[in-house]
Coordinates of C-alpha atoms in Angstrom, one line a residue:
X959 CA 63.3 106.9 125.3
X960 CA 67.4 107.5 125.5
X961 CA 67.8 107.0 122.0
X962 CA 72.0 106.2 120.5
X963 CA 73.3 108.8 119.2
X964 CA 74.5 107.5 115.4
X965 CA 73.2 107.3 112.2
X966 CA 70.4 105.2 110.1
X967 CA 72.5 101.7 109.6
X968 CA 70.1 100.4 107.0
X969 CA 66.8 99.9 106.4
X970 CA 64.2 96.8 106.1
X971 CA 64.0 94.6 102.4
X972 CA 62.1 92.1 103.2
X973 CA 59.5 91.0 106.5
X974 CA 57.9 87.7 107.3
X975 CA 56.1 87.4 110.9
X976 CA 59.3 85.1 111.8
X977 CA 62.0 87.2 110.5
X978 CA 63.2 90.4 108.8
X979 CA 66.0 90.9 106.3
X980 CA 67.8 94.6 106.3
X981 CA 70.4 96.1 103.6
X982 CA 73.7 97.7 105.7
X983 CA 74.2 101.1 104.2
X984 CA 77.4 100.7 101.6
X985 CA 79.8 103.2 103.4
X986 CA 79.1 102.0 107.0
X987 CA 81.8 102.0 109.4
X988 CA 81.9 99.0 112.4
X989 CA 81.2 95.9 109.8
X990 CA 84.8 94.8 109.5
X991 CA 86.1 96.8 112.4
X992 CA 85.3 97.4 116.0
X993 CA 83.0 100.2 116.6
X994 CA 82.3 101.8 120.5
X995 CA 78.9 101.6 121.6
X996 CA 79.0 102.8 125.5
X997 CA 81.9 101.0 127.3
X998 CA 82.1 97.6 124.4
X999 CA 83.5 97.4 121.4
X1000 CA 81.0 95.6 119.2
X1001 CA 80.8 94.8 115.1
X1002 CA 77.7 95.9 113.0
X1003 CA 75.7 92.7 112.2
X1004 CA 77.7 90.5 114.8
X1005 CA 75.5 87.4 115.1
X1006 CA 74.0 87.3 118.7
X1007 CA 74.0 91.1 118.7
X1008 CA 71.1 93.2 119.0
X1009 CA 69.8 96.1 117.3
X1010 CA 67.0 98.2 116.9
X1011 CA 64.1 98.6 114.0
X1012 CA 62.7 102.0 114.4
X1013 CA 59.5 103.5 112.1
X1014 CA 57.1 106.0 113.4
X1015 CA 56.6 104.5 116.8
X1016 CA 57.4 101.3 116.4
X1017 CA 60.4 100.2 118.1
X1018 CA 61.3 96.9 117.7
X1019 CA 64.7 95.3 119.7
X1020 CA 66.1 92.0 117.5
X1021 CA 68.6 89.8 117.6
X1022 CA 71.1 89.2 114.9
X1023 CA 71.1 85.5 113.6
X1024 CA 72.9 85.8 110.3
X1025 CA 74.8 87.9 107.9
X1026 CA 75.9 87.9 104.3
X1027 CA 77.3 89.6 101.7
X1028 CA 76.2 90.2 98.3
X1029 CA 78.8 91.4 95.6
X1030 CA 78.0 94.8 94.2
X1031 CA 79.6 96.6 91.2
X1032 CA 80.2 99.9 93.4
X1033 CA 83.4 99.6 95.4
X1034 CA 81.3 98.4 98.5
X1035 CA 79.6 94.7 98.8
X1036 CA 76.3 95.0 99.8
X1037 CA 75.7 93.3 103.9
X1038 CA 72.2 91.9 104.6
X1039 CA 71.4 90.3 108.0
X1040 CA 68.9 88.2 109.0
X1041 CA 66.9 89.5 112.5
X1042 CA 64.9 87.9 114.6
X1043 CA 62.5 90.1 116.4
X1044 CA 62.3 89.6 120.5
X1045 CA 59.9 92.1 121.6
X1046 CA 58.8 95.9 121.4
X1047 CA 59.5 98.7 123.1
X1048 CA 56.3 101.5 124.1
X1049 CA 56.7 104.9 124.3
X1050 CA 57.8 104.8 127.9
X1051 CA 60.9 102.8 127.2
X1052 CA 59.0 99.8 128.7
X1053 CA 59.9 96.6 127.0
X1054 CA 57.4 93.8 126.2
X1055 CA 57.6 90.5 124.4
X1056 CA 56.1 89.7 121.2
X1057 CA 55.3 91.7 118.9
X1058 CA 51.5 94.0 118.3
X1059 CA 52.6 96.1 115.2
X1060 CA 55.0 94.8 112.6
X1061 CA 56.8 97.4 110.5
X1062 CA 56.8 97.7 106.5
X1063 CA 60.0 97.7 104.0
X1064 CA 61.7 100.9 104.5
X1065 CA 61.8 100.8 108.6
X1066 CA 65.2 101.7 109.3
X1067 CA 67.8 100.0 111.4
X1068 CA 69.8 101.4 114.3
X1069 CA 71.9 100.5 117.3
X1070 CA 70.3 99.9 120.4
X1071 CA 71.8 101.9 123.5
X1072 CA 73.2 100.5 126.8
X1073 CA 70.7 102.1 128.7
X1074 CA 67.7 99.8 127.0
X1075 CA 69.2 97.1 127.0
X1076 CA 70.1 97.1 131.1
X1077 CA 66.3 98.6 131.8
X1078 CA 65.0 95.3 129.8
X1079 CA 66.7 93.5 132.6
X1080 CA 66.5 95.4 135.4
X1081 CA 62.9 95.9 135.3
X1082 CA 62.1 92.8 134.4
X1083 CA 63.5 91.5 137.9
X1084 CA 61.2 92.4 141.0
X1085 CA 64.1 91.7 143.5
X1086 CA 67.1 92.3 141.6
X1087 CA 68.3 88.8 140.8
X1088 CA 71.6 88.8 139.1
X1089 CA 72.8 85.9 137.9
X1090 CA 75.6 87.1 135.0
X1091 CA 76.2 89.1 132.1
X1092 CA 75.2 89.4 128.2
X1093 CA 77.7 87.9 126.2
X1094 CA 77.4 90.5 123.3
X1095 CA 77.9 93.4 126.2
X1096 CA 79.8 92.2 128.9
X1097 CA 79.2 95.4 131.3
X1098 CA 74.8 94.5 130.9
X1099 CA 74.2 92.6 134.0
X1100 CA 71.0 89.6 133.3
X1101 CA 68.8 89.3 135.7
X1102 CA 66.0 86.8 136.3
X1103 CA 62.5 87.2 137.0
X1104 CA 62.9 84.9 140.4
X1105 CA 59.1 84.3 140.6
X1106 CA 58.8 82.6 137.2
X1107 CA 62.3 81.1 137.7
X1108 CA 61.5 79.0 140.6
X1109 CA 57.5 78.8 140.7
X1110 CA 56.8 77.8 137.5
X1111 CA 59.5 75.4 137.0
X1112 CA 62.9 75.2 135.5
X1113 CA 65.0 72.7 133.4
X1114 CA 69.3 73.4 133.4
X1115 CA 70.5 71.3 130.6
X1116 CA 74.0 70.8 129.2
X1117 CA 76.1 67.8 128.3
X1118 CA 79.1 66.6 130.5
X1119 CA 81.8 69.4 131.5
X1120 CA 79.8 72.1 130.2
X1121 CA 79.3 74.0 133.6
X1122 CA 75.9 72.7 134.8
X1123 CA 77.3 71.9 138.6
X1124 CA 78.6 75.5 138.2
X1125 CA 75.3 77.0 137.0
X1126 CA 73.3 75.2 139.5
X1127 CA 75.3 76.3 142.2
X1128 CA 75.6 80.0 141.4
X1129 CA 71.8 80.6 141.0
X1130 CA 71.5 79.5 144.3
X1131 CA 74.0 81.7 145.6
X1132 CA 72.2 84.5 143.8
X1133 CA 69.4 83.3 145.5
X1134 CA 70.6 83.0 148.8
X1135 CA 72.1 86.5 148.4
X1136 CA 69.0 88.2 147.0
X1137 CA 66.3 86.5 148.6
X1138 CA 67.7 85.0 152.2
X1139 CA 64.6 83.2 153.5
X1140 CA 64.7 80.6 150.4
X1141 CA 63.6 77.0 151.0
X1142 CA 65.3 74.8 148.5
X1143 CA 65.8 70.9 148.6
X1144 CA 68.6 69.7 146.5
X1145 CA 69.1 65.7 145.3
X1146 CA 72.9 65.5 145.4
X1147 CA 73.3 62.3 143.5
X1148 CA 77.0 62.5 143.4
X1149 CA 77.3 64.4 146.7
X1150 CA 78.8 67.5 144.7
X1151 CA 76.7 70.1 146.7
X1152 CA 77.3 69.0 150.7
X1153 CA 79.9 68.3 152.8
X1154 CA 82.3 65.2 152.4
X1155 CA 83.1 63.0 155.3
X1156 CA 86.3 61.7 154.1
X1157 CA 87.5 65.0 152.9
X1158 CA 88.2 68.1 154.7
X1159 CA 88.4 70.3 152.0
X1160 CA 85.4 69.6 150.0
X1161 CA 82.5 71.4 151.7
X1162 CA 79.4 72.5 150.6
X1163 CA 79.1 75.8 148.2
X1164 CA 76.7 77.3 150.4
X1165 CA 77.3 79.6 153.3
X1166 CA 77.4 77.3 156.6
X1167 CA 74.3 79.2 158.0
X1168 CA 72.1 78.7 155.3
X1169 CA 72.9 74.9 154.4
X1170 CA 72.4 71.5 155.7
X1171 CA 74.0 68.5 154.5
X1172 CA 72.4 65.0 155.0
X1173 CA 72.9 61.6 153.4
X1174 CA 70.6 59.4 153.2
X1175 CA 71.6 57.5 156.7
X1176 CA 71.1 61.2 158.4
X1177 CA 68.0 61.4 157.4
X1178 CA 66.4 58.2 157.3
X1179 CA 63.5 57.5 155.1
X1180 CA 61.5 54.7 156.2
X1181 CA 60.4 51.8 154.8
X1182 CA 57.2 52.4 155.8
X1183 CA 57.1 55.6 154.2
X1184 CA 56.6 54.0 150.6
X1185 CA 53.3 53.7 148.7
X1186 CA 52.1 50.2 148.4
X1187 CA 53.6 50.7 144.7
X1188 CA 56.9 51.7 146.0
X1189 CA 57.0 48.6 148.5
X1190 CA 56.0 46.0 145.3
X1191 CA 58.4 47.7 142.4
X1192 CA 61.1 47.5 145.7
X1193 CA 60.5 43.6 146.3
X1194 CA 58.7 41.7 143.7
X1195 CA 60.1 41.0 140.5
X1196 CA 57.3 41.1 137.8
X1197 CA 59.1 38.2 135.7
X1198 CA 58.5 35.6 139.1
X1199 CA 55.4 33.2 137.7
X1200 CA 53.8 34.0 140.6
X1201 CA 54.1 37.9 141.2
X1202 CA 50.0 38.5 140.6
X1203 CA 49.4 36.9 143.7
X1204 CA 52.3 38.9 145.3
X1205 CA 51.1 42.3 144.5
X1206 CA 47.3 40.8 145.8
X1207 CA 48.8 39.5 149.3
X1208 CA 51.1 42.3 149.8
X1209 CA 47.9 44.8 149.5
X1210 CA 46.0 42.9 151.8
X1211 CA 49.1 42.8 154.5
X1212 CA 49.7 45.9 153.9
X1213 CA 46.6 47.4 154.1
X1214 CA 45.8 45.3 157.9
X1215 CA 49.1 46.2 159.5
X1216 CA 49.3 49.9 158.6
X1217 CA 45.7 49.9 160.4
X1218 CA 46.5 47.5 163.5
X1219 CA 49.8 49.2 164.3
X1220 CA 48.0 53.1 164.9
X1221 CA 44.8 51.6 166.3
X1222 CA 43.3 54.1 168.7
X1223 CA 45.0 56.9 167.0
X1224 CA 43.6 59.7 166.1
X1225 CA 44.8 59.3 162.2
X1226 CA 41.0 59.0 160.0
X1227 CA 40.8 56.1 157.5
X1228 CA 44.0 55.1 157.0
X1229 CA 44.5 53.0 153.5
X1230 CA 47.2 51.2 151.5
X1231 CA 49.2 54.3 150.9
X1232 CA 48.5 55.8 154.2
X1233 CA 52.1 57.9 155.6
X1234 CA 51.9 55.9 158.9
X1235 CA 54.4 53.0 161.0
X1236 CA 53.9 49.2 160.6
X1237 CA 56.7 46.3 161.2
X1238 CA 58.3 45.1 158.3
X1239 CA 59.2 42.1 160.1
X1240 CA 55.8 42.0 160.5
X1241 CA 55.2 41.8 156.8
X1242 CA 58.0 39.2 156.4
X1243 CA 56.0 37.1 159.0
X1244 CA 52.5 37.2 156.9
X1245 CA 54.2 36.3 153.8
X1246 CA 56.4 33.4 155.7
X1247 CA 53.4 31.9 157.5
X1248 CA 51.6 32.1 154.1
X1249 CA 54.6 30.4 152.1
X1250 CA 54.5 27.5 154.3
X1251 CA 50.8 27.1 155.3
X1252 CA 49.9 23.4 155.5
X1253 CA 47.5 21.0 156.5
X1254 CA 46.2 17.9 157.5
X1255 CA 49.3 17.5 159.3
X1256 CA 51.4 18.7 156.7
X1257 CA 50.1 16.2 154.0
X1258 CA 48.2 19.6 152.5
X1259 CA 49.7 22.6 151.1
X1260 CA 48.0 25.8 151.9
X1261 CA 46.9 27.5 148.2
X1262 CA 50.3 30.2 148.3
X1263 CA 52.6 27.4 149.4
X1264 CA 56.1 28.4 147.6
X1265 CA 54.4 30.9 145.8
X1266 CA 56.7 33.7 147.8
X1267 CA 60.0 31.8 147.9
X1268 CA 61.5 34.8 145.4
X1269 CA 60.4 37.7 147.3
X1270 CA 61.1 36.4 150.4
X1271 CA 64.6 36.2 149.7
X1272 CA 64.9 40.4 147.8
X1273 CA 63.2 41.3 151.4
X1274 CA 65.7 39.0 153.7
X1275 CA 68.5 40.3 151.7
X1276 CA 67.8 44.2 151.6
X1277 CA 67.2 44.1 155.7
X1278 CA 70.3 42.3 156.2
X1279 CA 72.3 44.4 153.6
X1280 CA 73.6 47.6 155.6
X1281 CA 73.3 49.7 152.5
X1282 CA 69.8 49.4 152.5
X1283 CA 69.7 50.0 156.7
X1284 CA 68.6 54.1 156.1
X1285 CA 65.4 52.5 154.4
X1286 CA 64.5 49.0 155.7
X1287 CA 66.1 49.5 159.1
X1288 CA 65.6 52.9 160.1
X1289 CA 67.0 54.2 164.4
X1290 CA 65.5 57.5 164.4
X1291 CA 61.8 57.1 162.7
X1292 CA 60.3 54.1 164.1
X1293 CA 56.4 55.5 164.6
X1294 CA 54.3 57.5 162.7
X1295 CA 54.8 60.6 165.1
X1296 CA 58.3 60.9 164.2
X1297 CA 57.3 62.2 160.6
X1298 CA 56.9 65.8 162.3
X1299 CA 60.6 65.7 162.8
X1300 CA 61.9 63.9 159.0
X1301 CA 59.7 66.1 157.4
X1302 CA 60.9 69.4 159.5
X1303 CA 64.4 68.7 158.6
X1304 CA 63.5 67.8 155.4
X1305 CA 62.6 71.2 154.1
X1306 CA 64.7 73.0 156.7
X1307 CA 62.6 73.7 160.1
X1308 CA 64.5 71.4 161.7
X1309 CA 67.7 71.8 164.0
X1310 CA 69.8 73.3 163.0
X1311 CA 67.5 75.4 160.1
X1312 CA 68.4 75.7 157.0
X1313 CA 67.8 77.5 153.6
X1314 CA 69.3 74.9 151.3
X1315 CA 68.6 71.2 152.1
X1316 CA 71.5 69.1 150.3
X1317 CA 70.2 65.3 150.7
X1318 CA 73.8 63.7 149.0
X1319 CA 72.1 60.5 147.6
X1320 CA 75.8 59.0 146.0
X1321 CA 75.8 56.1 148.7
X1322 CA 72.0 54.7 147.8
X1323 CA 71.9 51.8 146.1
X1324 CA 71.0 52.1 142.4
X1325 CA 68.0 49.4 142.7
X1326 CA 65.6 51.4 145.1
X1327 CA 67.2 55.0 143.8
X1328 CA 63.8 55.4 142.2
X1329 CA 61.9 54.5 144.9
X1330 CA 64.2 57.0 147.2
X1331 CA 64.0 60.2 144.4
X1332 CA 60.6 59.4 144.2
X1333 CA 59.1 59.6 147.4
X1334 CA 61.5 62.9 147.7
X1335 CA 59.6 64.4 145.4
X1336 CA 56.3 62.9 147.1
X1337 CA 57.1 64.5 150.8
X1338 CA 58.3 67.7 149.1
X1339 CA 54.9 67.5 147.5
X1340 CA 52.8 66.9 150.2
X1341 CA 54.7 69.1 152.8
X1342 CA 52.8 71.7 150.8
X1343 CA 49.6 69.9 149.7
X1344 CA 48.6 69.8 153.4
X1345 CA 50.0 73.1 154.7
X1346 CA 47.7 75.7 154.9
X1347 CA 49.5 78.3 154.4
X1348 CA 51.6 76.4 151.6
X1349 CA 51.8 80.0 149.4
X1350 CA 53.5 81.6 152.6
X1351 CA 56.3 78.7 152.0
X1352 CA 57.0 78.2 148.7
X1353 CA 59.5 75.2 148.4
X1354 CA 61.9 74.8 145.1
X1355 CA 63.1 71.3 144.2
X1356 CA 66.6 70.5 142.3
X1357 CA 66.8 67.2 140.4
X1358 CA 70.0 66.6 139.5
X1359 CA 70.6 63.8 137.1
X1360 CA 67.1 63.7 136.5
X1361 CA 67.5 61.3 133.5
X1362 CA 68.3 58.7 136.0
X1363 CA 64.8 58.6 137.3
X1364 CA 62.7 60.6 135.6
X1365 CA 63.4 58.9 132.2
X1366 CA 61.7 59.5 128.9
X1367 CA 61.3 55.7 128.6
X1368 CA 58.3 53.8 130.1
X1369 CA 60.1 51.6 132.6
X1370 CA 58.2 49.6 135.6
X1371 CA 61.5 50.1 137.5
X1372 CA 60.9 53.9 137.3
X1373 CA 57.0 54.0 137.1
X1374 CA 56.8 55.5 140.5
X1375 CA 59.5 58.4 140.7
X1376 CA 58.2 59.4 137.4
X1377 CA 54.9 59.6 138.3
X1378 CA 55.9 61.7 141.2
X1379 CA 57.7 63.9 139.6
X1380 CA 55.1 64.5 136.8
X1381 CA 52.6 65.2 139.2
X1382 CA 54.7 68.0 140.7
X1383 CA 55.8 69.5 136.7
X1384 CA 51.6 69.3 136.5
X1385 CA 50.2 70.2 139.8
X1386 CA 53.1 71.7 141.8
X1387 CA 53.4 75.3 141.4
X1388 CA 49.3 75.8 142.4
X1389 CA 50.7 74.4 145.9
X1390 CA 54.5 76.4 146.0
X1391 CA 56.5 73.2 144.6
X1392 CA 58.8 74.3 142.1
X1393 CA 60.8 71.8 140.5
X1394 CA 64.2 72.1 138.9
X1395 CA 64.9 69.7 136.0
X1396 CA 69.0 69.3 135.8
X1397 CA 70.3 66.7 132.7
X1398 CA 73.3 66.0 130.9
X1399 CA 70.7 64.1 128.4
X1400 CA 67.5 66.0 127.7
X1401 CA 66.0 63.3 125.1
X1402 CA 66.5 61.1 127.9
X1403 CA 63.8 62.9 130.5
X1404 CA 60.2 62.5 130.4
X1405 CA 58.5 64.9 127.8
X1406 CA 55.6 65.2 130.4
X1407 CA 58.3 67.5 132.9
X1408 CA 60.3 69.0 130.3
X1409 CA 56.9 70.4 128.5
X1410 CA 55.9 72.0 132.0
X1411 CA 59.4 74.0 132.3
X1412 CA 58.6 77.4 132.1
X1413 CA 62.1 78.1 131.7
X1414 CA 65.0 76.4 129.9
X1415 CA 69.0 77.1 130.9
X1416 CA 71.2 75.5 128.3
X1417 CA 74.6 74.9 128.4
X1418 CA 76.7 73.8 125.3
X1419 CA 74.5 70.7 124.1
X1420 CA 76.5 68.3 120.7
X1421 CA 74.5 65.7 121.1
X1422 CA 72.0 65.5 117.6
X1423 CA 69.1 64.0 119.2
X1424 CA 69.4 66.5 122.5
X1425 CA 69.5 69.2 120.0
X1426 CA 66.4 67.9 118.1
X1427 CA 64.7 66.9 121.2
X1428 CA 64.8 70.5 122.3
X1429 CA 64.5 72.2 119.4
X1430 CA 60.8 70.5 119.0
X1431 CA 60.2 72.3 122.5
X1432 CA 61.4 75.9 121.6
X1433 CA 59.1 78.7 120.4
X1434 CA 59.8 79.9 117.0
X1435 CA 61.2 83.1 118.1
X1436 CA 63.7 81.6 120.0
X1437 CA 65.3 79.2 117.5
X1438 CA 67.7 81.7 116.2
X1439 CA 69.2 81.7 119.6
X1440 CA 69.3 78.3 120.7
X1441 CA 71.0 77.7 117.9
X1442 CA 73.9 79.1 119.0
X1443 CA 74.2 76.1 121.7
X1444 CA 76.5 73.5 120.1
X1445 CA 78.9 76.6 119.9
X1446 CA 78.6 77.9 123.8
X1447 CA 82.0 78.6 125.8
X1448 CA 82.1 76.9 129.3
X1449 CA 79.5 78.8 131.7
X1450 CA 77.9 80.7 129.2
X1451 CA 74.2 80.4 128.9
X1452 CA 71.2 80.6 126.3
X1453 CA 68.0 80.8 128.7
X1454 CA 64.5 80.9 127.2
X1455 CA 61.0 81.4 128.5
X1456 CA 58.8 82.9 131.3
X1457 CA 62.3 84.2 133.7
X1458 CA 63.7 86.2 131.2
X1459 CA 62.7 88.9 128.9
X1460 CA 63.6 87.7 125.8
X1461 CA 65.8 84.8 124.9
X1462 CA 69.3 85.8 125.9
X1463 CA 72.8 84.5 125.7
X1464 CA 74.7 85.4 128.6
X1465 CA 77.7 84.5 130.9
X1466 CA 76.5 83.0 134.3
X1467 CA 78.1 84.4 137.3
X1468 CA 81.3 82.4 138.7
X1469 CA 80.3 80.5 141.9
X1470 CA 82.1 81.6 144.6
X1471 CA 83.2 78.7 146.4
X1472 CA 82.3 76.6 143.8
X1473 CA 80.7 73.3 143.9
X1474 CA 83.0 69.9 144.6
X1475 CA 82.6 68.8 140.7
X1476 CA 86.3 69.9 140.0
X1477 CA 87.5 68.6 136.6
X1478 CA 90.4 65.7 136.7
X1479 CA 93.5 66.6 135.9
X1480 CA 94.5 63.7 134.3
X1481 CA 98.1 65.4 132.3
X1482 CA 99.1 66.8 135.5
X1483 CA 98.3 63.7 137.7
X1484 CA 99.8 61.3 135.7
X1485 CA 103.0 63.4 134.3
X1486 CA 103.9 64.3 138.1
X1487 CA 101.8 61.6 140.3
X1488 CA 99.1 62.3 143.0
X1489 CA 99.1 61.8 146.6
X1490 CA 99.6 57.8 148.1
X1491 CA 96.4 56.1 148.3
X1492 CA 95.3 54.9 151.4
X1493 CA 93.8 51.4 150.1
X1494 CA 92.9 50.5 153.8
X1495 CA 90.8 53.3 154.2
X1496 CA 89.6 53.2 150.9
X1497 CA 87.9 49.9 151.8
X1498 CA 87.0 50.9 154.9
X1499 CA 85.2 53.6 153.7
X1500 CA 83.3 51.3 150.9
X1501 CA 82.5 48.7 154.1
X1502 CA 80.6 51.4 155.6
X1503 CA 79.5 52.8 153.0
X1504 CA 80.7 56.5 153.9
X1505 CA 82.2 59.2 151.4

C-alpha cells in the first residue's frame, strides 16, 4: 500500500465497536496551522477529515467527528479526537466496509494519503461515474457505484434552496455523459426540468438529443387507463350518504364496458383493472339511466333513484373542465391499441427517442395529481413487469416532490399513488424499476419507500423532525456524518449507503446548463424593477392552461 510519508500522530486511548478516542502527540505540527498533505492544505483532527489507524496489519480509514482539548501541566494541551471507523483496508490496498478486526489501545494514528483515498472511489465505480469532489480534499473526485445508485433505489433530500433541482440535474448529466443509453422518466411537477412554452430561454438541462419534454396534454393519459380505484377516489366522494352503492355500481359498469368495448379481441380475461378502452360517456349513461329509473309510469322510483346526483355532477364537470381534457377527453389514445404508442413515448422508444423523459406535470390539476403520479409509476412499472427482456432495459424513475403524493400520512385521496409507488420501493428493482425519492420534507414521505432507499443524498436539512425522521433510518456508523447536515453549504452533499464506499461529504458537480429553478431576486428586482408584464398574455396563458 502507498503509505504517507510522516510521522506517528498519536495513538489509540480508548475503543468501543462504535467509536475510538486517540491522544495527538504534544509537539505535533498541523493542529492550529495548515499542514500539506498532497496538493490540500488540511488541519490535524479537522472534523470531517479522515485519517488512518494502523497496527500490525490492520488498517483502518476513519472519519473525524470531534476534537477536544484537555489542559496539561507541560507547555502543550493535550488533543483527543473522537473517530468513527468507515471501513478497512487489506493488504492489497483494496478498501472494504465495515470492519473484521478491531485494533487494541496503543494502535497508532496516521494520515491517510491521496492515493487511498481516490482508489476508494475510483474502484468503487464500475463505469467511472463522477458526480463531485470530497469536501475535506477538493482535488479527490467521488464517484458513485451507478448500479446500486439507480437499481436499488435512491432518496435526494434537502429543504428549500438547498440545491436539490441542482443535484438532481447534475447526476443525470453524469449519467448521460458516462452511461449514454440511460432510460430515465422524470415527474417535473414544477416544469423545472423541460422546455417552457412561454419562455425562450428556459429549456431543458439536458442535451436536446437525449431529452423529451412532454406535458401532460402531449402525452395524454387516458381516462380509461385508471384502475377501478383510481376511477372511484377521482369521482366519488366517500362523505356522499350514498357512496357504498357508488363504488358497487361503478364496478359492475366498469367491469361490463371494458369487456363489451374489445369484444372479439384477442386481449384474455379482461377484469375491472384491465389496461383496455371503454366510453366514459358510456359510463355517465349507466349511471344517468340508473339515477332516474322509474316505473309504473313514473309513479315508482327505481331502487338507485338520486342516489348518483353527487357524482354525476364531479364527472359532468371534470369532462367539461379543459384542464381535465389530457385525462377525461383524450385526441390521440382513443382504443386500447394506441397504448403501444403512450407507452413507447413514455419511456423513450417513441419518435423522436429519447434518454431522459421529462413529463412537466405543473399544469395538472391538484385533485387527480395523485391519480396522474400514480398510474406513472404504474405504467413505468408494468412497462417492465411484462417485458421479457425487462433486465436488458432497466428504467429509473425521478419523483420529484414526492411528499405531495407519496405522503407519510394515510390519506384516501392518496391511497392509490402511494400504493403504487410502494410496490415499485418493494418489488421494483427485481424487474429494472428504480425509483428516485426527491423531498424538501422527508418526515412527510411514506416510511415504506424511504426504508427501501438503498441510498440517501442529503442536502442541508434544519428542520427537527426531518432530522429525527432520518436520523432513526441511518446506520450507526454513519451518524457522525449526517450530523454534519444542518451545517451543509449550498450543493454540498452527505450520501450514505449501497452507491458509495463509505459515507462521504462531498461537493456535487455544478450542472452545466443548469436546471430552470433559478432563485428570485427579490433586492435586485424590486430596488431596479423587472420587465412590463404582459397581463393579457398572462391570462391567456392561464385560459389555456399553457406555461
Amino acid at each position: 500500500m502507498n503509505q504517507e510519508k510522516s510521522s506517528v500522530l498519536g495513538r489509540l486511548v480508548e475503543i468501543t465497536h462504535d467509536y475510538f478516542v486517540a491522544k495527538l502527540k504534544p509537539d505535533l505540527d498541523g493542529v492550529t496551522t495548515d499542514k500539506m498533505i498532497g496538493m490540500d492544505k488540511v488541519r490535524i483532527g479537522q472534523v470531517g477529515s479522515y485519517l488512518m489507524v494502523n497496527q500490525s496489519d490492520t488498517k483502518i480509514l476513519c472519519t473525524v467527528e470531534k476534537m477536544w482539548t484537555e489542559e496539561s501541566t507541560r507547555t502543550h494541551d493535550i488533543f483527543h479526537l473522537q473517530l468513527i471507523p468507515l471501513g478497512e483496508f487489506d493488504s492489497n490496498g483494496d478498501f472494504t466496509r465495515g470492519l473484521n478486526h478491531y485494533p487494541t489501545v496503543g494502535a497508532e494514528l496516521q494520515l491517510v494519503s491521496n492515493w487511498n483515498l481516490e482508489r476508494i472511489f475510483s474502484d468503487f465505480s464500475d463505469v467511472f461515474y463522477k458526480v463531485g469532489k470530497l469536501s475535506a480534499f477538493e482535488t479527490i473526485d467521488v464517484y458513485l457505484d451507478a448500479s446500486a445508485f439507480f437499481g436499488r433505489h435512491a432518496a435526494i433530500l434537502g429543504q428549500t434552496g438547498s440545491g436539490k433541482s441542482w443535484t438532481v440535474t447534475s447526476l443525470i448529466q453524469s449519467a448521460l455523459r458516462y452511461m449514454p443509453n440511460a432510460h430515465i422518466i422524470m415527474m417535473d411537477m414544477h416544469g423545472e426540468y423541460g422546455d417552457k412554452k412561454t419562455d425562450s430561454f428556459a429549456s431543458s438541462p439536458f442535451p436536446a438529443s437525449k431529452v423529451r419534454c412532454m406535458d401532460a396534454m402531449d402525452l395524454e393519459l387516458p381516462y380509461w387507463l385508471l384502475t377501478y380505484s383510481d376511477l372511484a377516489e377521482i369521482f366519488i366522494n366517500e362523505d356522499d350518504i350514498y357512496a357504498s352503492v357508488q363504488y358497487a355500481f361503478l364496478r359492475t359498469a366498469l367491469g361490463e364496458l371494458r369487456i363489451e368495448a374489445n369484444k372479439g379481441s384477442d386481449l384474455g380475461r379482461i377484469t375491472v383493472d384491465s389496461p383496455v378502452y371503454f366510453s366514459l360517456d358510456e359510463l355517465v349513461e349507466k349511471f344517468e339511466e340508473a339515477n332516474s329509473e322509474t316505473s309504473d309510469f313514473g309513479r315508482k322510483r327505481g331502487p338507485m333513484y338520486g342516489h348518483f346526483d353527487q357524482l354525476l355532477v364531479r364527472m359532468q364537470s371534470m369532462m367539461n373542465d379543459s384542464r381535465y381534457a389530457f385525462m377525461m377527453k383524450p385526441q390521440m389514445r382513443t382504443s386500447t391499441d394506441s397504448l403501444v404508442d403512450l407507452l413507447k413515448d413514455f419511456v423513450g422508444l417513441g419518435d423522436p427517442r429519447a434518454n431522459v423523459t421529462v413529463l412537466n406535470l405543473s399544469s395538472v390539476p391538484f385533485d387527480v395529481a395523485p391519480s396522474v403520479t400514480g398510474l406513472i409509476g404504474r405504467l413505468a412499472f408494468e412497462f417492465n413487469f411484462w417485458n421479457p427482456k425487462c433486465l436488458e432495459f432497466p428504467i429509473w424513475l425521478v419523483c420529484e416532490e414526492a411528499q405531495m403524493y407519496i405522503p407519510r400520512d394515510d390519506h384516501s385521496r392518496f391511497k392509490e399513488s402511494r400504493r403504487a409507488m410502494e410496490h415499485i420501493s418493494k418489488a421494483g428493482r427485481k424487474y429494472g424499476v428504480g425509483l428516485c425519492v426527491v423531498s424538501q420534507r422527508p418526515a412527510e414521505v411514506s416510511e415504506t419507500v424511504l426504508a427501501q432507499c438503498g441510498t440517501f443524498i442529503c442536502l442541508r436539512i434544519a428542520n427537527p423532525d426531518d432530522q429525527e425522521y432520518l436520523r432513526s433510518m441511518v446506520p450507526d456508523a454513519a451518524r457522525g456524518t449526517f450530523a454534519t447536515i444542518t451545517s451543509l453549504a449550498r450543493g454540498e452533499v452527505v450520501a450514505m449507503g449501497a452507491a458509495v464506499p463509505m459515507p462521504v461529504r462531498f461537493k456535487m458537480n455544478l450542472p452545466n446548463p443548469p436546471p430552470n429553478a433559478q432563485d428570485v431576486d427579490y433586492a435586485g428586482k424590486w430596488s431596479k424593477g423587472g420587465e412590463e408584464i404582459d397581463v393579457k398574455q398572462l391570462v391567456s396563458n392561464w385560459h389555456r392552461q399553457v406555461r
